[in-house]
Amino acid sequence: MDERRNDYKTGTLPSRYPLATALTPMQRGVDPAYDADQALIRGTLFPGLDLPFMNMVNKDLPSTPMTELMAIDFVTKELGLYLDTHAEDSEAFELFQSFLALGKEAQRRYVQMFGPVSQADMLGADSYTWLNAPWPWEYCARKEG
């Protein structure tokens, strides 16, 4: 029996402990892709990467302005991650640009109707109202849409 210890400075492990290899499949392109709402529910924009843990799938989300904002933001982040490894994909970059514009407009409308989503939304405000907006657990008190 090998009595070597785990040594955080040298990284040695006992010989009976094999190293594991993690593998994430590489998406091949942006098409076909889930729509924004479905991507948020599934946890990925790309059906080829949709590998639910223990085959459990999230339920539908309520249709609210905040859910729309979250879905657009999620797709933007997913496309950004895709572009990190596929920078030459001009179609994906064009889609990324359209979602950035869509997200900016959706957030502007949301802030105008319901108040700031982040502290950055306070830019140009007349007073500091960040604490006046409902907290996430208080949104049921304010009707969205």
Tab-separated table of C-alpha atoms in Angstrom:
chain	number	residue	atom	x	y	z
A	1	MET	CA	0.000	0.000	0.000
A	2	ASP	CA	1.375	3.381	-0.976
A	3	GLU	CA	1.546	5.591	2.120
A	4	ARG	CA	2.256	8.907	0.358
A	5	ARG	CA	0.047	11.765	1.479
A	6	ASN	CA	-1.818	14.333	-0.525
A	7	ASP	CA	0.630	17.193	-0.640
A	8	TYR	CA	-0.904	20.467	-1.786
A	9	LYS	CA	2.545	21.844	-2.619
A	10	THR	CA	3.634	19.063	-4.966
A	11	GLY	CA	0.300	17.595	-6.031
A	12	THR	CA	1.222	13.977	-5.333
A	13	LEU	CA	-1.545	11.455	-4.818
A	14	PRO	CA	-1.467	7.862	-3.698
A	15	SER	CA	-0.973	5.569	-6.687
A	16	ARG	CA	-4.384	3.931	-6.284
A	17	TYR	CA	-6.207	7.214	-7.051
A	18	PRO	CA	-6.575	7.707	-10.811
A	19	LEU	CA	-7.149	11.187	-12.118
A	20	ALA	CA	-10.509	11.966	-13.711
A	21	THR	CA	-11.036	13.639	-17.040
A	22	ALA	CA	-13.905	16.055	-17.480
A	23	LEU	CA	-15.432	16.384	-20.910
A	24	THR	CA	-17.884	18.971	-22.163
A	25	PRO	CA	-19.139	18.495	-25.704
A	26	MET	CA	-18.300	21.342	-28.069
A	27	GLN	CA	-21.269	22.988	-29.743
A	28	ARG	CA	-20.922	22.961	-33.508
A	29	GLY	CA	-22.883	26.101	-34.365
A	30	VAL	CA	-25.631	28.431	-33.292
A	31	ASP	CA	-28.356	26.650	-35.300
A	32	PRO	CA	-30.586	25.076	-34.207
A	33	ALA	CA	-30.849	26.945	-30.942
A	34	TYR	CA	-33.534	27.216	-28.310
A	35	ASP	CA	-35.499	30.453	-28.166
A	36	ALA	CA	-34.614	32.736	-25.235
A	37	ASP	CA	-37.346	31.535	-22.860
A	38	GLN	CA	-36.639	27.856	-23.534
A	39	ALA	CA	-32.874	28.424	-23.179
A	40	LEU	CA	-33.408	29.906	-19.715
A	41	ILE	CA	-35.554	26.927	-18.694
A	42	ARG	CA	-33.166	24.319	-20.174
A	43	GLY	CA	-30.003	25.993	-18.877
A	44	THR	CA	-28.376	26.196	-22.302
A	45	LEU	CA	-28.970	27.858	-25.638
A	46	PHE	CA	-27.665	24.826	-27.506
A	47	PRO	CA	-29.755	21.623	-27.732
A	48	GLY	CA	-26.574	19.605	-28.282
A	49	LEU	CA	-25.372	20.637	-24.824
A	50	ASP	CA	-28.715	20.005	-23.129
A	51	LEU	CA	-27.737	17.247	-20.726
A	52	PRO	CA	-30.074	17.540	-17.713
A	53	PHE	CA	-28.790	16.158	-14.420
A	54	MET	CA	-30.582	12.872	-13.687
A	55	ASN	CA	-32.971	13.668	-16.579
A	56	MET	CA	-34.669	16.379	-14.494
A	57	VAL	CA	-35.899	19.386	-16.466
A	58	ASN	CA	-36.991	22.739	-15.068
A	59	LYS	CA	-40.647	23.655	-15.294
A	60	ASP	CA	-41.920	26.574	-17.342
A	61	LEU	CA	-41.252	30.001	-15.921
A	62	PRO	CA	-43.971	32.619	-15.464
A	63	SER	CA	-44.323	35.036	-18.350
A	64	THR	CA	-43.331	38.367	-16.809
A	65	PRO	CA	-41.206	41.318	-17.919
A	66	MET	CA	-38.469	40.181	-15.458
A	67	THR	CA	-38.464	36.664	-16.950
A	68	GLU	CA	-38.114	38.186	-20.425
A	69	LEU	CA	-35.177	40.274	-19.209
A	70	MET	CA	-33.552	37.217	-17.597
A	71	ALA	CA	-34.000	35.137	-20.758
A	72	ILE	CA	-32.444	37.791	-23.009
A	73	ASP	CA	-29.528	38.209	-20.588
A	74	PHE	CA	-29.036	34.421	-20.425
A	75	VAL	CA	-28.909	34.057	-24.213
A	76	THR	CA	-26.457	36.969	-24.448
A	77	LYS	CA	-24.153	35.263	-21.939
A	78	GLU	CA	-24.470	31.893	-23.710
A	79	LEU	CA	-23.621	33.466	-27.072
A	80	GLY	CA	-20.658	35.262	-25.468
A	81	LEU	CA	-19.336	31.940	-24.142
A	82	TYR	CA	-19.837	30.350	-27.556
A	83	LEU	CA	-17.958	33.213	-29.227
A	84	ASP	CA	-15.057	32.709	-26.794
A	85	THR	CA	-14.343	29.454	-28.641
A	86	HIS	CA	-15.824	30.325	-32.050
A	87	ALA	CA	-14.762	33.956	-32.594
A	88	GLU	CA	-14.810	33.520	-36.386
A	89	ASP	CA	-18.539	32.656	-36.466
A	90	SER	CA	-19.951	35.849	-37.987
A	91	GLU	CA	-23.546	34.590	-37.812
A	92	ALA	CA	-23.214	34.033	-34.057
A	93	PHE	CA	-21.606	37.449	-33.621
A	94	GLU	CA	-24.478	39.087	-35.513
A	95	LEU	CA	-26.984	37.260	-33.285
A	96	PHE	CA	-24.950	38.302	-30.214
A	97	GLN	CA	-25.113	41.951	-31.323
A	98	SER	CA	-28.883	41.751	-31.818
A	99	PHE	CA	-29.373	40.272	-28.338
A	100	LEU	CA	-27.154	42.967	-26.803
A	101	ALA	CA	-29.380	45.636	-28.395
A	102	LEU	CA	-32.552	43.774	-27.431
A	103	GLY	CA	-31.328	43.415	-23.849
A	104	LYS	CA	-30.406	47.070	-23.570
A	105	GLU	CA	-33.858	48.144	-24.775
A	106	ALA	CA	-35.682	45.575	-22.616
A	107	GLN	CA	-33.779	46.698	-19.520
A	108	ARG	CA	-34.467	50.369	-20.289
A	109	ARG	CA	-38.206	49.644	-20.574
A	110	TYR	CA	-38.202	47.518	-17.427
A	111	VAL	CA	-36.394	50.170	-15.372
A	112	GLN	CA	-38.791	52.822	-16.636
A	113	MET	CA	-41.818	50.726	-15.618
A	114	PHE	CA	-40.659	48.949	-12.444
A	115	GLY	CA	-37.463	50.556	-11.162
A	116	PRO	CA	-33.768	49.670	-11.249
A	117	VAL	CA	-32.566	46.128	-11.851
A	118	SER	CA	-28.998	46.928	-10.815
A	119	GLN	CA	-27.282	49.860	-9.170
A	120	ALA	CA	-25.924	50.852	-12.582
A	121	ASP	CA	-29.521	51.712	-13.505
A	122	MET	CA	-29.279	54.619	-11.054
A	123	LEU	CA	-27.134	56.602	-13.503
A	124	GLY	CA	-28.912	59.907	-14.119
A	125	ALA	CA	-31.534	59.325	-11.398
A	126	ASP	CA	-32.781	62.305	-9.384
A	127	SER	CA	-32.249	60.515	-6.055
A	128	TYR	CA	-31.010	57.217	-4.659
A	129	THR	CA	-34.069	54.988	-4.920
A	130	TRP	CA	-32.297	51.621	-5.127
A	131	LEU	CA	-33.562	50.589	-1.690
A	132	ASN	CA	-37.131	51.696	-2.506
A	133	ALA	CA	-37.607	49.123	-5.262
A	134	PRO	CA	-39.068	45.758	-4.223
A	135	TRP	CA	-36.585	43.093	-3.148
A	136	PRO	CA	-36.705	39.858	-5.188
A	137	TRP	CA	-39.005	38.174	-2.642
A	138	GLU	CA	-41.357	41.172	-2.734
A	139	TYR	CA	-42.116	41.128	-6.476
A	140	CYS	CA	-45.399	39.324	-5.960
A	141	ALA	CA	-46.603	42.531	-4.248
A	142	ARG	CA	-46.082	44.473	-7.483
A	143	LYS	CA	-47.901	43.370	-10.629
A	144	GLU	CA	-45.516	42.921	-13.565
A	145	GLY	CA	-47.115	43.654	-16.870
